[in-house]
Amino acid sequence: MSRQNGRQLHLNAFLMSVGHHEAAWRLPESDPHAHVDIDYFVELARTAERGKLDSIFFADSPVLMGDPGRRPGGKLEPTVILTAVAVQTSRIGLIATASTSYNDPYNLARRFASVDWVSKGRAGWNIVTTAGADAARNFGLDDTPDHRLRYEKAAEFVEVSTKLWDSWSDDAVIADKTLGIHADAEKVRKIDHHGEFFKIDGPLNVPRSPQGYPLLVQAGSSEDGKDFAARYAEAVFTAQQTLEDALAFYTDLKERTRAVGRDPDSVKILPGIVPVIGDTEQEARALDAELARLISPEYAHRQLAERFDLPLAALDLDSELPADLPSEDEIEGAKSRFTLIVNLARRERLTVRELIARLGGGRGHRTFAGTPVQVADTIEDWFARGAADGFNIMPAVLPSGLERFVDQVVPILQERGLFRTEYTETTLRGHYGLARPVNQFDAAGALVTAR
Amino acid sequence: MSRQNGRQLHLNAFLMSVGHHEAAWRLPESDPHAHVDIDYFVELARTAERGKLDSIFFADSPVLMGDPGRRPGGKLEPTVILTAVAVQTSRIGLIATASTSYNDPYNLARRFASVDWVSKGRAGWNIVTTAGADAARNFGLDDTPDHRLRYEKAAEFVEVSTKLWDSWSDDAVIADKTLGIHADAEKVRKIDHHGEFFKIDGPLNVPRSPQGYPLLVQAGSSEDGKDFAARYAEAVFTAQQTLEDALAFYTDLKERTRAVGRDPDSVKILPGIVPVIGDTEQEARALDAELARLISPEYAHRQLAERFDLPLAALDLDSELPADLPSEDEIEGAKSRFTLIVNLARRERLTVRELIARLGGGRGHRTFAGTPVQVADTIEDWFARGAADGFNIMPAVLPSGLERFVDQVVPILQERGLFRTEYTETTLRGHYGLARPVNQFDAAGALVTAR
């Protein structure tokens, strides 16, 4: 029986080529060419599906991230990965990041609608605004647009996308061969959107997809990010190092959701966890230490200095962080992650070298090294205390980290009645217990009932 | 033995949901929901692969084309279709249209590189500039940019795309786990492109793909289109109604290719043919007539008037075309198709009603109704006379039109020694007998040899 009165956990696997740990590719098990091998990703997805997970997720940015000399550089475009996975799995949900700053709504809305068709209702879109001048410089700009402006544009992007997805009524297609009428043309509408950032006539050139539109996911935890999530997100990925912080975030976001008139249950909050799993606690800690040993400290040192907007010399490896760091307001992008890292270092009085080791695995997400039971315990603990609706599982090393989670942790959660033993639904929204969105034009009784 | 001294035909299947004929969806065999059913497209691709065809092709435009009341409206985004097909086939080449007017080079170059990785070297890009104000109005514009300007932008788009694809040397990835070096960072280059239309720093965030980059295909036959093809295309789809026109086009394009310093053999020219195949000539003609009967003349009439930029009343259904049509210069987009249609109507003295019936099947491509032997004969005839390197097969009705071609026409071509009986290559360029492109930066000995 459930220990949470039947309340069910949601589990997403956040898949990063050979694992979230930056040195994972150097382990003997890792295939250093996996990041361009679609069969590898399909295998990971099948493992997640074997574990009855709600979904898998691929992050993205339209730029070559990091130093390709130091770790596998570049990745396949994630809607391409989702599509290849979609036709070789049947239940697992499929989420990918795409940027509202560097895409056209018409093209992106159409691509996600297409993936939703191909997956028969399993597509999800992680909406990001994309920070960083290097990405901007791949799109004709000199620098990244201002944080607030990016979020305003993102809001309009989502609004116009839902209009495009709703431009076909669900019952628009009649397909009457005798009369030669394929669709009821009045149920296929122009949207004539003339906004601040976008001017789009529509309709979309794809009929409304199985889920209506993809699950909307969000992952920024800045003030702008939380307001955005409250308005639009159905699932939220977040980095939280402590139970207290996670509780505060959960309460805050649910409250903001209620404040904009949405049911707080319609947003599922999933903190990240980087489980380093061993048969014994000692084995788990040994793997953790081995990964830390493989990090190139020069590279991580440079990355950290860039994040703090400091010269390299200002960050002594064997001292704590300097007292005079910039404030979150002065940082452009990844604002909440910046604050999380500073708080972590200060709270635990970590040297820069120690901080680097802590960040190597999860880039700010919570790393937890332990046995399967210990991992299940911490998941249940946060869930029971109301700090999470589920978790974003971020294996440090792949494929073994996912296999261990699926084969060793999931059965414990199932035994405790916290997690499904079989899929009961066929769509991504179904897995998360969310309702299919009503078509805004049909609901408003616009053109359709005006006939 | 070959009747053409071993010269081999190339065959592409141009797949349009339930067939190229606008009324195909009304036939008993047609699934009127096929246009959003990925399993249907995978099945078509497998049929083409069974026939050892070089490739399949999906056309596209980022707009809802035509009247969704009259025929299946909208389609899945074609790189999504290619990806789903890629992982469920092993040899067939995979070509899709994408617009240089309504995409960002960074995103599009990356997506095609990803499809090339996923398909293990079978991706092709049909480069189009996209005519039509309705498409423009989905991207913040009021009208379509000028024809010449679109082609100038397309040229820069292709140039910058090849730079992005070449931004990684083929041997950039070392993957030395012991040293912790993944790539030779000097073989991953910024491109720092500052052009008239695009400013892109790079490098691409995908390593160079199996083919180097996708096969470059082009399909516009205007003067600008032919010049563009001569500079960039490796395969050209073209609509030609008569052998004489096809010969003239072939000779002209090969000459233009030579004139810009390229080997004429490096461009394969494939006229379209809409084969309506029957066991007897009579059966073929009956199917052709049945399809013509199912066309909605009002709709086709309106479309034709729009193409000619005339009021509907100026086009009497039972008269020939009016004498005072606009010239090709005055038409914005689909220029060569406009001229082809006018010439066809004038040459054969067709009434508007007859013209509509002729265009219903192939929208200007050559329709040929006959037995398998007759279809094989006309293909061999054009090929032998030097009017084609192969053909763009455009079944009027799917899946039956493709099945008949593969099962009844291909064996005849194979018997005559004109077409492969087994694949001998694994990549799309391999099938077309084209060489893998050399990396422009390695070839120039730029940064790589400067070490």
PDB file of C-alpha atoms in Angstrom, chain B residues 217-341:
ATOM      1  CA  VAL B 217      19.068  19.426 -54.123  1.00  0.00           C
ATOM      2  CA  GLN B 218      17.327  22.184 -56.031  1.00  0.00           C
ATOM      3  CA  ALA B 219      14.060  22.360 -57.903  1.00  0.00           C
ATOM      4  CA  GLY B 220      13.475  25.854 -59.308  1.00  0.00           C
ATOM      5  CA  SER B 221      13.847  26.194 -63.058  1.00  0.00           C
ATOM      6  CA  SER B 222      13.699  29.974 -63.440  1.00  0.00           C
ATOM      7  CA  GLU B 223      16.844  31.767 -64.693  1.00  0.00           C
ATOM      8  CA  ASP B 224      17.838  32.553 -61.095  1.00  0.00           C
ATOM      9  CA  GLY B 225      16.995  28.976 -60.160  1.00  0.00           C
ATOM     10  CA  LYS B 226      19.156  27.468 -62.901  1.00  0.00           C
ATOM     11  CA  ASP B 227      22.124  29.674 -61.990  1.00  0.00           C
ATOM     12  CA  PHE B 228      21.699  28.680 -58.374  1.00  0.00           C
ATOM     13  CA  ALA B 229      21.534  24.998 -59.322  1.00  0.00           C
ATOM     14  CA  ALA B 230      24.673  25.309 -61.443  1.00  0.00           C
ATOM     15  CA  ARG B 231      26.578  26.707 -58.472  1.00  0.00           C
ATOM     16  CA  TYR B 232      25.291  24.534 -55.635  1.00  0.00           C
ATOM     17  CA  ALA B 233      23.010  21.657 -56.595  1.00  0.00           C
ATOM     18  CA  GLU B 234      24.046  18.024 -56.780  1.00  0.00           C
ATOM     19  CA  ALA B 235      20.590  16.863 -57.845  1.00  0.00           C
ATOM     20  CA  VAL B 236      17.890  18.848 -59.631  1.00  0.00           C
ATOM     21  CA  PHE B 237      14.184  18.090 -59.783  1.00  0.00           C
ATOM     22  CA  THR B 238      12.477  19.708 -62.759  1.00  0.00           C
ATOM     23  CA  ALA B 239       9.086  19.735 -64.465  1.00  0.00           C
ATOM     24  CA  GLN B 240       9.334  19.113 -68.229  1.00  0.00           C
ATOM     25  CA  GLN B 241       6.341  18.329 -70.396  1.00  0.00           C
ATOM     26  CA  THR B 242       8.105  17.401 -73.627  1.00  0.00           C
ATOM     27  CA  LEU B 243      11.295  15.637 -74.622  1.00  0.00           C
ATOM     28  CA  GLU B 244      12.431  18.756 -76.481  1.00  0.00           C
ATOM     29  CA  ASP B 245      12.009  20.979 -73.444  1.00  0.00           C
ATOM     30  CA  ALA B 246      13.711  18.406 -71.234  1.00  0.00           C
ATOM     31  CA  LEU B 247      16.665  18.137 -73.645  1.00  0.00           C
ATOM     32  CA  ALA B 248      17.036  21.909 -73.780  1.00  0.00           C
ATOM     33  CA  PHE B 249      16.882  22.186 -69.992  1.00  0.00           C
ATOM     34  CA  TYR B 250      19.389  19.373 -69.508  1.00  0.00           C
ATOM     35  CA  THR B 251      21.862  20.838 -71.969  1.00  0.00           C
ATOM     36  CA  ASP B 252      21.447  24.342 -70.581  1.00  0.00           C
ATOM     37  CA  LEU B 253      21.955  23.340 -66.943  1.00  0.00           C
ATOM     38  CA  LYS B 254      24.952  21.119 -67.650  1.00  0.00           C
ATOM     39  CA  GLU B 255      26.470  23.990 -69.627  1.00  0.00           C
ATOM     40  CA  ARG B 256      25.870  26.458 -66.806  1.00  0.00           C
ATOM     41  CA  THR B 257      27.455  23.975 -64.405  1.00  0.00           C
ATOM     42  CA  ARG B 258      30.533  23.682 -66.599  1.00  0.00           C
ATOM     43  CA  ALA B 259      30.664  27.462 -66.919  1.00  0.00           C
ATOM     44  CA  VAL B 260      31.056  27.921 -63.155  1.00  0.00           C
ATOM     45  CA  GLY B 261      33.898  25.411 -63.105  1.00  0.00           C
ATOM     46  CA  ARG B 262      32.066  22.348 -61.878  1.00  0.00           C
ATOM     47  CA  ASP B 263      32.023  18.891 -63.465  1.00  0.00           C
ATOM     48  CA  PRO B 264      28.635  18.574 -65.226  1.00  0.00           C
ATOM     49  CA  ASP B 265      28.445  14.989 -63.953  1.00  0.00           C
ATOM     50  CA  SER B 266      28.355  16.325 -60.412  1.00  0.00           C
ATOM     51  CA  VAL B 267      24.767  17.522 -61.020  1.00  0.00           C
ATOM     52  CA  LYS B 268      22.133  14.851 -61.595  1.00  0.00           C
ATOM     53  CA  ILE B 269      19.030  16.065 -63.443  1.00  0.00           C
ATOM     54  CA  LEU B 270      15.728  14.318 -62.708  1.00  0.00           C
ATOM     55  CA  PRO B 271      12.587  15.416 -64.567  1.00  0.00           C
ATOM     56  CA  GLY B 272       9.319  14.577 -62.857  1.00  0.00           C
ATOM     57  CA  ILE B 273       6.968  11.965 -64.192  1.00  0.00           C
ATOM     58  CA  VAL B 274       3.514  11.104 -62.867  1.00  0.00           C
ATOM     59  CA  PRO B 275       3.035   7.511 -63.943  1.00  0.00           C
ATOM     60  CA  VAL B 276      -0.534   6.275 -63.983  1.00  0.00           C
ATOM     61  CA  ILE B 277       0.042   2.556 -64.378  1.00  0.00           C
ATOM     62  CA  GLY B 278      -2.481  -0.054 -65.555  1.00  0.00           C
ATOM     63  CA  ASP B 279      -2.165  -3.692 -66.573  1.00  0.00           C
ATOM     64  CA  THR B 280      -3.449  -2.522 -69.923  1.00  0.00           C
ATOM     65  CA  GLU B 281      -3.327   0.869 -71.563  1.00  0.00           C
ATOM     66  CA  GLN B 282      -7.105   1.000 -71.258  1.00  0.00           C
ATOM     67  CA  GLU B 283      -6.963   0.349 -67.512  1.00  0.00           C
ATOM     68  CA  ALA B 284      -4.401   3.125 -67.075  1.00  0.00           C
ATOM     69  CA  ARG B 285      -6.524   5.593 -68.993  1.00  0.00           C
ATOM     70  CA  ALA B 286      -9.593   4.601 -67.002  1.00  0.00           C
ATOM     71  CA  LEU B 287      -7.792   5.368 -63.730  1.00  0.00           C
ATOM     72  CA  ASP B 288      -6.626   8.685 -65.174  1.00  0.00           C
ATOM     73  CA  ALA B 289     -10.204   9.536 -66.171  1.00  0.00           C
ATOM     74  CA  GLU B 290     -11.579   8.485 -62.776  1.00  0.00           C
ATOM     75  CA  LEU B 291      -9.127  10.816 -61.067  1.00  0.00           C
ATOM     76  CA  ALA B 292     -10.032  13.695 -63.380  1.00  0.00           C
ATOM     77  CA  ARG B 293     -13.713  13.111 -62.591  1.00  0.00           C
ATOM     78  CA  LEU B 294     -13.025  13.448 -58.844  1.00  0.00           C
ATOM     79  CA  ILE B 295     -11.379  16.870 -59.136  1.00  0.00           C
ATOM     80  CA  SER B 296     -13.442  19.711 -57.750  1.00  0.00           C
ATOM     81  CA  PRO B 297     -13.397  22.082 -60.742  1.00  0.00           C
ATOM     82  CA  GLU B 298     -14.384  25.186 -58.738  1.00  0.00           C
ATOM     83  CA  TYR B 299     -11.399  24.800 -56.471  1.00  0.00           C
ATOM     84  CA  ALA B 300      -8.905  24.061 -59.247  1.00  0.00           C
ATOM     85  CA  HIS B 301     -10.375  26.916 -61.286  1.00  0.00           C
ATOM     86  CA  ARG B 302      -9.743  29.331 -58.426  1.00  0.00           C
ATOM     87  CA  GLN B 303      -6.201  28.045 -57.959  1.00  0.00           C
ATOM     88  CA  LEU B 304      -5.416  28.521 -61.632  1.00  0.00           C
ATOM     89  CA  ALA B 305      -6.784  32.076 -61.595  1.00  0.00           C
ATOM     90  CA  GLU B 306      -4.569  32.851 -58.588  1.00  0.00           C
ATOM     91  CA  ARG B 307      -1.549  31.427 -60.346  1.00  0.00           C
ATOM     92  CA  PHE B 308      -2.233  33.681 -63.344  1.00  0.00           C
ATOM     93  CA  ASP B 309      -3.055  36.635 -61.117  1.00  0.00           C
ATOM     94  CA  LEU B 310      -6.430  36.987 -62.875  1.00  0.00           C
ATOM     95  CA  PRO B 311     -10.005  37.422 -61.628  1.00  0.00           C
ATOM     96  CA  LEU B 312     -11.945  34.146 -61.744  1.00  0.00           C
ATOM     97  CA  ALA B 313     -14.305  35.506 -64.403  1.00  0.00           C
ATOM     98  CA  ALA B 314     -11.422  36.042 -66.809  1.00  0.00           C
ATOM     99  CA  LEU B 315     -10.866  32.278 -67.041  1.00  0.00           C
ATOM    100  CA  ASP B 316     -13.808  30.672 -68.849  1.00  0.00           C
ATOM    101  CA  LEU B 317     -13.823  26.918 -68.150  1.00  0.00           C
ATOM    102  CA  ASP B 318     -14.727  25.976 -71.705  1.00  0.00           C
ATOM    103  CA  SER B 319     -12.414  28.375 -73.556  1.00  0.00           C
ATOM    104  CA  GLU B 320      -8.675  28.405 -74.090  1.00  0.00           C
ATOM    105  CA  LEU B 321      -6.498  30.633 -71.919  1.00  0.00           C
ATOM    106  CA  PRO B 322      -6.956  34.358 -72.633  1.00  0.00           C
ATOM    107  CA  ALA B 323      -4.367  35.895 -74.940  1.00  0.00           C
ATOM    108  CA  ASP B 324      -3.257  38.634 -72.560  1.00  0.00           C
ATOM    109  CA  LEU B 325      -1.690  36.715 -69.662  1.00  0.00           C
ATOM    110  CA  PRO B 326       0.995  38.342 -67.495  1.00  0.00           C
ATOM    111  CA  SER B 327       4.599  37.551 -68.449  1.00  0.00           C
ATOM    112  CA  GLU B 328       6.906  35.353 -66.342  1.00  0.00           C
ATOM    113  CA  ASP B 329       8.690  38.495 -65.179  1.00  0.00           C
ATOM    114  CA  GLU B 330       5.516  39.787 -63.590  1.00  0.00           C
ATOM    115  CA  ILE B 331       4.924  36.559 -61.680  1.00  0.00           C
ATOM    116  CA  GLU B 332       6.496  36.361 -58.230  1.00  0.00           C
ATOM    117  CA  GLY B 333       7.516  32.783 -57.542  1.00  0.00           C
ATOM    118  CA  ALA B 334       7.024  29.482 -59.375  1.00  0.00           C
ATOM    119  CA  LYS B 335       8.079  31.416 -62.475  1.00  0.00           C
ATOM    120  CA  SER B 336       9.173  28.499 -64.622  1.00  0.00           C
ATOM    121  CA  ARG B 337       6.077  26.507 -63.645  1.00  0.00           C
ATOM    122  CA  PHE B 338       3.920  29.399 -64.809  1.00  0.00           C
ATOM    123  CA  THR B 339       5.568  29.399 -68.228  1.00  0.00           C
ATOM    124  CA  LEU B 340       5.364  25.620 -68.507  1.00  0.00           C
ATOM    125  CA  ILE B 341       1.620  25.659 -67.868  1.00  0.00           C
TER     126      ILE B 341
END
